[in-house]
Short mmCIF file of C-alpha atoms and ligand atoms in Angstrom, two decimals:
data_model
loop_
_atom_site.label_atom_id
_atom_site.label_comp_id
_atom_site.label_asym_id
_atom_site.label_seq_id
_atom_site.Cartn_x
_atom_site.Cartn_y
_atom_site.Cartn_z
CA MET T 14 3.90 11.13 -9.60
CA ALA T 15 1.67 10.30 -6.61
CA SER T 16 -1.97 9.58 -7.44
CA GLU T 17 -5.14 9.09 -5.42
CA PHE T 18 -7.29 6.02 -5.85
CA HIS T 19 -11.06 6.36 -6.25
CA HIS T 20 -12.26 2.83 -7.04
CA ALA T 21 -10.30 -0.08 -5.58
CA LEU T 22 -10.59 -3.86 -5.52
CA VAL T 23 -8.83 -5.89 -2.83
CA ILE T 24 -8.75 -9.67 -3.17
CA GLY T 25 -8.04 -11.35 0.18
CA ALA T 26 -9.71 -8.65 2.24
CA SER T 27 -11.47 -10.66 4.97
CA SER T 28 -8.50 -10.39 7.38
CA GLY T 29 -4.94 -9.20 7.88
CA ILE T 30 -3.19 -6.99 5.34
CA GLY T 31 -6.04 -7.03 2.79
CA GLU T 32 -8.60 -5.98 5.39
CA ALA T 33 -6.32 -3.17 6.60
CA LEU T 34 -5.83 -2.00 2.99
CA ALA T 35 -9.59 -1.94 2.37
CA ARG T 36 -10.29 0.00 5.57
CA LYS T 37 -7.55 2.52 4.80
CA LEU T 38 -8.65 3.04 1.19
CA ALA T 39 -12.24 3.67 2.30
CA ALA T 40 -11.11 6.03 5.07
CA GLN T 41 -9.20 7.99 2.41
CA GLY T 42 -12.39 8.39 0.36
CA ALA T 43 -12.20 5.50 -2.13
CA LEU T 44 -14.97 3.04 -2.93
CA VAL T 45 -13.64 -0.46 -2.35
CA SER T 46 -14.78 -3.93 -3.40
CA ILE T 47 -13.63 -6.69 -1.10
CA VAL T 48 -13.19 -10.33 -2.09
CA ALA T 49 -12.47 -13.48 -0.03
CA ARG T 50 -14.23 -16.77 0.81
CA ARG T 51 -15.75 -15.82 4.20
CA ALA T 52 -18.93 -13.96 3.26
CA ASP T 53 -19.81 -13.24 6.91
CA GLU T 54 -16.45 -11.53 7.54
CA LEU T 55 -16.75 -9.50 4.34
CA GLU T 56 -20.27 -8.39 5.36
CA ARG T 57 -19.02 -7.41 8.83
CA ILE T 58 -16.05 -5.44 7.47
CA ALA T 59 -18.16 -3.71 4.80
CA GLY T 60 -20.79 -2.84 7.43
CA GLU T 61 -18.18 -1.32 9.75
CA ILE T 62 -16.59 0.66 6.91
CA ASN T 63 -19.95 1.97 5.71
CA ASP T 64 -21.06 2.91 9.25
CA LEU T 65 -17.78 4.71 9.89
CA CYS T 66 -17.87 6.59 6.58
CA GLY T 67 -21.60 7.37 6.79
CA GLU T 68 -22.17 6.12 3.22
CA GLU T 69 -21.78 2.98 1.12
CA ARG T 70 -18.08 2.73 0.33
CA ALA T 71 -17.45 -1.02 0.72
CA PHE T 72 -18.90 -3.72 -1.55
CA PRO T 73 -18.49 -7.37 -0.52
CA PHE T 74 -18.04 -10.04 -3.22
CA PRO T 75 -17.53 -13.50 -1.68
CA GLN T 76 -15.38 -15.70 -3.93
CA ASP T 77 -12.96 -18.61 -3.66
CA VAL T 78 -9.97 -17.83 -5.90
CA LEU T 79 -9.64 -21.57 -6.62
CA ARG T 80 -12.77 -21.15 -8.77
CA ARG T 81 -10.94 -19.35 -11.53
CA ASP T 82 -13.77 -19.76 -14.05
CA GLU T 83 -15.90 -17.30 -12.00
CA ILE T 84 -13.33 -14.50 -12.11
CA PRO T 85 -13.88 -12.97 -15.61
CA HIS T 86 -17.60 -12.46 -14.94
CA LEU T 87 -17.04 -11.09 -11.42
CA PHE T 88 -14.40 -8.75 -12.78
CA GLN T 89 -17.01 -7.18 -15.07
CA GLU T 90 -19.55 -6.90 -12.24
CA ILE T 91 -17.25 -5.15 -9.73
CA PRO T 92 -16.50 -1.92 -11.67
CA ARG T 93 -20.20 -1.72 -12.59
CA ALA T 94 -21.18 -1.85 -8.89
CA MET T 95 -18.68 0.88 -7.94
CA GLY T 96 -18.81 3.03 -11.08
CA GLY T 97 -15.14 2.51 -11.97
CA LEU T 98 -11.86 0.82 -11.08
CA ASP T 99 -8.35 2.27 -10.85
CA LEU T 100 -6.58 0.01 -8.32
CA VAL T 101 -6.49 -3.78 -7.98
CA ILE T 102 -4.60 -5.38 -5.09
CA TYR T 103 -4.09 -9.14 -4.83
CA ALA T 104 -3.52 -9.91 -1.13
CA ALA T 105 -5.02 -13.41 -0.91
CA GLY T 106 -2.57 -15.98 0.34
CA VAL T 107 -2.13 -19.15 2.38
CA MET T 108 0.85 -20.57 4.24
CA PRO T 109 -0.03 -23.88 5.94
CA GLU T 110 2.30 -25.32 8.58
CA VAL T 111 4.85 -27.63 6.93
CA ASP T 112 7.09 -29.88 9.03
CA PHE T 113 10.75 -30.06 8.11
CA GLU T 114 10.46 -33.70 7.05
CA GLU T 115 7.11 -33.22 5.30
CA TYR T 116 6.76 -33.43 1.51
CA ASP T 117 3.05 -32.80 1.05
CA THR T 118 2.03 -32.12 -2.54
CA SER T 119 -1.53 -31.16 -1.59
CA LYS T 120 -0.25 -28.34 0.68
CA ASP T 121 2.21 -27.21 -2.00
CA SER T 122 -0.52 -27.27 -4.66
CA LEU T 123 -2.84 -25.18 -2.47
CA MET T 124 -0.15 -22.51 -2.00
CA VAL T 125 0.55 -22.38 -5.73
CA GLU T 126 -3.18 -22.30 -6.54
CA VAL T 127 -4.05 -19.48 -4.14
CA ASN T 128 -0.83 -17.43 -4.01
CA LEU T 129 0.09 -17.67 -7.69
CA LEU T 130 -2.68 -18.95 -9.98
CA GLY T 131 -5.38 -16.97 -8.17
CA ALA T 132 -3.24 -13.86 -8.60
CA MET T 133 -2.72 -14.56 -12.29
CA ALA T 134 -6.44 -15.12 -12.84
CA TRP T 135 -7.46 -11.84 -11.13
CA LEU T 136 -4.56 -9.71 -12.34
CA ASN T 137 -4.80 -10.83 -15.98
CA GLU T 138 -8.35 -9.40 -15.92
CA ALA T 139 -7.02 -6.19 -14.35
CA ALA T 140 -4.26 -5.90 -16.96
CA ARG T 141 -6.71 -6.38 -19.84
CA ARG T 142 -9.06 -3.69 -18.50
CA PHE T 143 -6.34 -1.19 -17.57
CA ASN T 144 -4.56 -1.70 -20.91
CA LYS T 145 -7.73 -0.65 -22.72
CA LEU T 146 -8.17 2.37 -20.43
CA GLY T 147 -4.48 3.36 -20.65
CA SER T 148 -4.22 3.77 -16.86
CA GLY T 149 -4.55 1.90 -13.57
CA THR T 150 -2.45 0.38 -10.81
CA ILE T 151 -1.99 -3.32 -10.04
CA VAL T 152 -0.44 -4.40 -6.73
CA GLY T 153 0.67 -7.95 -5.90
CA ILE T 154 1.55 -8.93 -2.34
CA GLY T 155 4.53 -11.25 -2.58
CA SER T 156 6.98 -11.89 0.24
CA ILE T 157 10.63 -11.66 1.12
CA ALA T 158 10.24 -15.46 1.40
CA GLY T 159 10.08 -15.57 -2.41
CA ASP T 160 13.60 -14.22 -2.85
CA ARG T 161 15.36 -17.51 -2.19
CA GLY T 162 14.56 -21.23 -1.93
CA ARG T 163 14.58 -21.95 1.80
CA SER T 164 14.40 -25.33 3.52
CA ALA T 165 11.38 -24.57 5.76
CA ASN T 166 8.50 -24.22 3.29
CA PRO T 167 9.46 -24.84 -0.37
CA GLY T 168 5.88 -24.54 -1.67
CA TYR T 169 5.41 -21.09 -0.13
CA ASN T 170 8.81 -19.87 -1.42
CA THR T 171 7.96 -21.16 -4.89
CA SER T 172 4.53 -19.52 -4.99
CA LYS T 173 5.93 -16.14 -3.94
CA GLY T 174 9.06 -16.34 -6.12
CA ALA T 175 6.96 -17.18 -9.16
CA LEU T 176 4.48 -14.44 -8.27
CA ALA T 177 7.31 -11.88 -8.33
CA ILE T 178 8.39 -13.07 -11.80
CA TYR T 179 4.80 -12.95 -13.06
CA LEU T 180 4.36 -9.39 -11.73
CA GLU T 181 7.62 -8.30 -13.39
CA ALA T 182 6.53 -9.80 -16.71
CA LEU T 183 3.10 -8.16 -16.42
CA ARG T 184 4.76 -4.81 -15.65
CA ASN T 185 6.93 -5.13 -18.74
CA ARG T 186 3.84 -5.81 -20.87
CA VAL T 187 1.58 -3.04 -19.62
CA ALA T 188 3.99 -0.21 -18.72
CA ARG T 189 3.93 1.11 -22.30
CA ARG T 190 0.16 1.64 -21.94
CA GLY T 191 0.55 3.72 -18.77
CA VAL T 192 -0.43 0.89 -16.38
CA ARG T 193 1.63 0.41 -13.22
CA VAL T 194 2.44 -2.90 -11.55
CA VAL T 195 3.80 -2.77 -8.00
CA THR T 196 5.42 -5.77 -6.30
CA ILE T 197 5.21 -5.72 -2.51
CA LYS T 198 7.47 -7.91 -0.37
CA PRO T 199 6.53 -7.72 3.31
CA GLY T 200 8.64 -9.01 6.16
CA PHE T 201 6.68 -10.17 9.23
CA VAL T 202 3.22 -8.64 9.67
CA ASP T 203 0.93 -9.30 12.65
CA THR T 204 -2.02 -11.10 11.03
CA PRO T 205 -3.84 -14.44 11.41
CA MET T 206 -1.21 -15.93 9.07
CA THR T 207 1.62 -15.30 11.55
CA PHE T 208 -0.43 -15.59 14.78
CA GLY T 209 1.36 -17.64 17.45
CA LYS T 210 4.54 -18.14 15.43
CA PRO T 211 7.74 -17.68 17.41
CA GLY T 212 10.68 -15.36 16.59
CA LEU T 213 8.97 -12.82 14.34
CA LEU T 214 11.69 -10.23 13.75
CA TRP T 215 10.58 -6.59 13.30
CA LEU T 216 6.88 -7.53 13.41
CA ILE T 217 4.66 -4.64 12.26
CA SER T 218 0.88 -4.23 12.40
CA ALA T 219 -1.33 -4.84 9.38
CA GLU T 220 -2.35 -1.16 9.56
CA ARG T 221 1.28 -0.02 9.30
CA ALA T 222 1.89 -2.44 6.43
CA ALA T 223 -1.20 -1.11 4.63
CA GLU T 224 -0.04 2.48 5.08
CA ILE T 225 3.36 1.70 3.52
CA ILE T 226 1.84 -0.39 0.70
CA LEU T 227 -0.61 2.37 -0.30
CA ALA T 228 2.17 4.99 -0.26
CA LYS T 229 4.25 2.78 -2.59
CA ALA T 230 1.22 2.10 -4.82
CA ARG T 231 0.54 5.84 -5.13
CA ARG T 232 4.11 6.41 -6.25
CA GLY T 233 3.89 3.45 -8.62
CA VAL T 234 7.21 1.98 -7.48
CA VAL T 235 8.45 -1.21 -9.12
CA CYS T 236 9.14 -3.22 -5.98
CA ALA T 237 8.97 -2.33 -2.29
CA TYR T 238 10.03 -4.25 0.80
CA VAL T 239 7.71 -3.55 3.75
CA PRO T 240 9.27 -2.03 5.76
CA ALA T 241 12.27 -0.99 3.63
CA ARG T 242 14.93 -2.51 5.93
CA TRP T 243 13.96 -5.99 4.64
CA ARG T 244 15.68 -5.11 1.35
CA LEU T 245 18.99 -5.26 3.18
CA VAL T 246 18.03 -8.58 4.77
CA SER T 247 17.13 -9.93 1.35
CA TRP T 248 20.50 -8.82 0.00
CA VAL T 249 22.32 -10.51 2.90
CA ILE T 250 20.28 -13.73 2.47
CA GLY T 251 20.97 -13.63 -1.27
CA SER T 252 24.71 -13.33 -0.62
CA ILE T 253 25.01 -16.45 1.57
CA PRO T 254 26.70 -19.21 -0.44
CA SER T 255 24.58 -22.30 -1.07
CA PHE T 256 26.77 -24.65 1.01
CA LEU T 257 26.13 -22.45 4.07
CA PHE T 258 22.51 -21.54 3.27
CA ARG T 259 21.44 -25.20 3.25
CA ARG T 260 22.49 -25.51 6.89
CA LEU T 261 19.90 -22.91 7.97
CA LYS T 262 16.41 -24.11 8.91
CA ILE T 263 14.64 -20.97 7.68
N1 NAP S 310 1.67 -11.80 7.57
C1 NAP S 310 2.92 -11.79 7.12
O1 NAP S 310 3.91 -11.76 7.88
C2 NAP S 310 3.18 -11.82 5.64
C3 NAP S 310 4.50 -11.65 5.21
C4 NAP S 310 4.77 -11.64 3.84
C5 NAP S 310 3.73 -11.79 2.94
N2 NAP S 310 2.45 -11.97 3.39
C6 NAP S 310 1.41 -12.14 2.38
O2 NAP S 310 0.43 -11.14 2.57
C7 NAP S 310 -0.83 -11.60 2.05
C8 NAP S 310 -1.92 -11.37 3.10
O3 NAP S 310 -1.65 -12.25 4.19
P1 NAP S 310 -2.07 -11.93 5.70
O4 NAP S 310 -0.83 -12.01 6.51
O5 NAP S 310 -2.90 -10.72 5.72
O6 NAP S 310 -2.90 -13.27 6.02
P2 NAP S 310 -4.43 -13.54 6.36
O7 NAP S 310 -4.91 -12.62 7.42
O8 NAP S 310 -4.50 -15.01 6.59
O9 NAP S 310 -5.20 -13.14 5.02
C9 NAP S 310 -5.25 -13.98 3.91
C10 NAP S 310 -6.42 -13.55 3.05
O10 NAP S 310 -6.43 -14.43 1.90
C11 NAP S 310 -7.77 -14.88 1.73
N3 NAP S 310 -7.79 -16.19 1.07
C12 NAP S 310 -7.13 -17.32 1.41
N4 NAP S 310 -7.49 -18.32 0.61
C13 NAP S 310 -8.41 -17.82 -0.26
C14 NAP S 310 -9.16 -18.36 -1.32
N5 NAP S 310 -9.06 -19.66 -1.67
N6 NAP S 310 -10.01 -17.56 -2.00
C15 NAP S 310 -10.14 -16.25 -1.67
N7 NAP S 310 -9.44 -15.68 -0.68
C16 NAP S 310 -8.59 -16.45 0.02
C17 NAP S 310 -8.33 -14.98 3.16
O11 NAP S 310 -9.75 -14.92 3.14
P3 NAP S 310 -10.73 -16.17 3.35
O12 NAP S 310 -10.10 -17.11 4.33
O13 NAP S 310 -11.99 -15.52 3.88
O14 NAP S 310 -10.93 -16.75 2.00
C18 NAP S 310 -7.75 -13.70 3.75
O15 NAP S 310 -8.60 -12.60 3.43
C19 NAP S 310 -0.62 -13.08 1.70
O16 NAP S 310 -0.39 -13.19 0.32
C20 NAP S 310 0.63 -13.44 2.46
O17 NAP S 310 1.32 -14.51 1.85
C21 NAP S 310 2.14 -11.98 4.72
#
């Protein structure tokens, strides 16, 4: 059944998909806490949201997800500031440029730390709280890039593939308590992460992506490709035999 959200938390909300999600949630009447490293951007976005809505609906909480020890305390503070919490979205992510001949463990570690371990640190807190309440929705932004090990950026693929497995496991833990876990796998979205990259098939705006993601979150679907046609692409990519797939530089 579709549900409205009243108190949301978006991690990775200082640009791109996370920012668009925060703006849309506030425009639909929710209070929204926004987390990312760039405090100035969070302040600007919160100010614009609050001006537009004519009341305080956005609450900035600057935080670097690499500092996982800070998260349990912040997670207590956020619902107190808003007066509740019924939706947590993890949208933080990084995808540094990786050359085809590059094997850089520091870049790979950063992607795993932000895209996977940061998600686990924030969403474990969400699961614990929602389990106690017996309700709540958790959304993780993965990627179609996590569906198969590609040659272009192994660290990114790994972080997103593992994130999808973590979200599935979390869903299977908390579903019996009435908590929903939604896995989102976008295709190409026009954000700072993809800016200037060539050959972006079916590129959609961050606003359009946010609209689809919130519709899927309201329905509490298990896993949604954004937009839906990427499910077919994923199926095709998954069907390519390994001896052919390794010839593709994707
Ligand atoms: N754009 C696409 O085509 C696409 C496709 C599939 C999946 N995705 C996924 O969608 C999510 C959002 O990406 P986007 O495209 O919207 O990119 P983006 O505009 O670069 O946004 C990334 C967000 O993550 C935050 N972030 C990065 N490192 C952080 C850290 N250490 N601590 C806290 N926050 C951190 C950034 O904020 P600060 O820099 O202020 O910390 C920013 O708010 C990512 O998980 C990405 O992998 C994107």
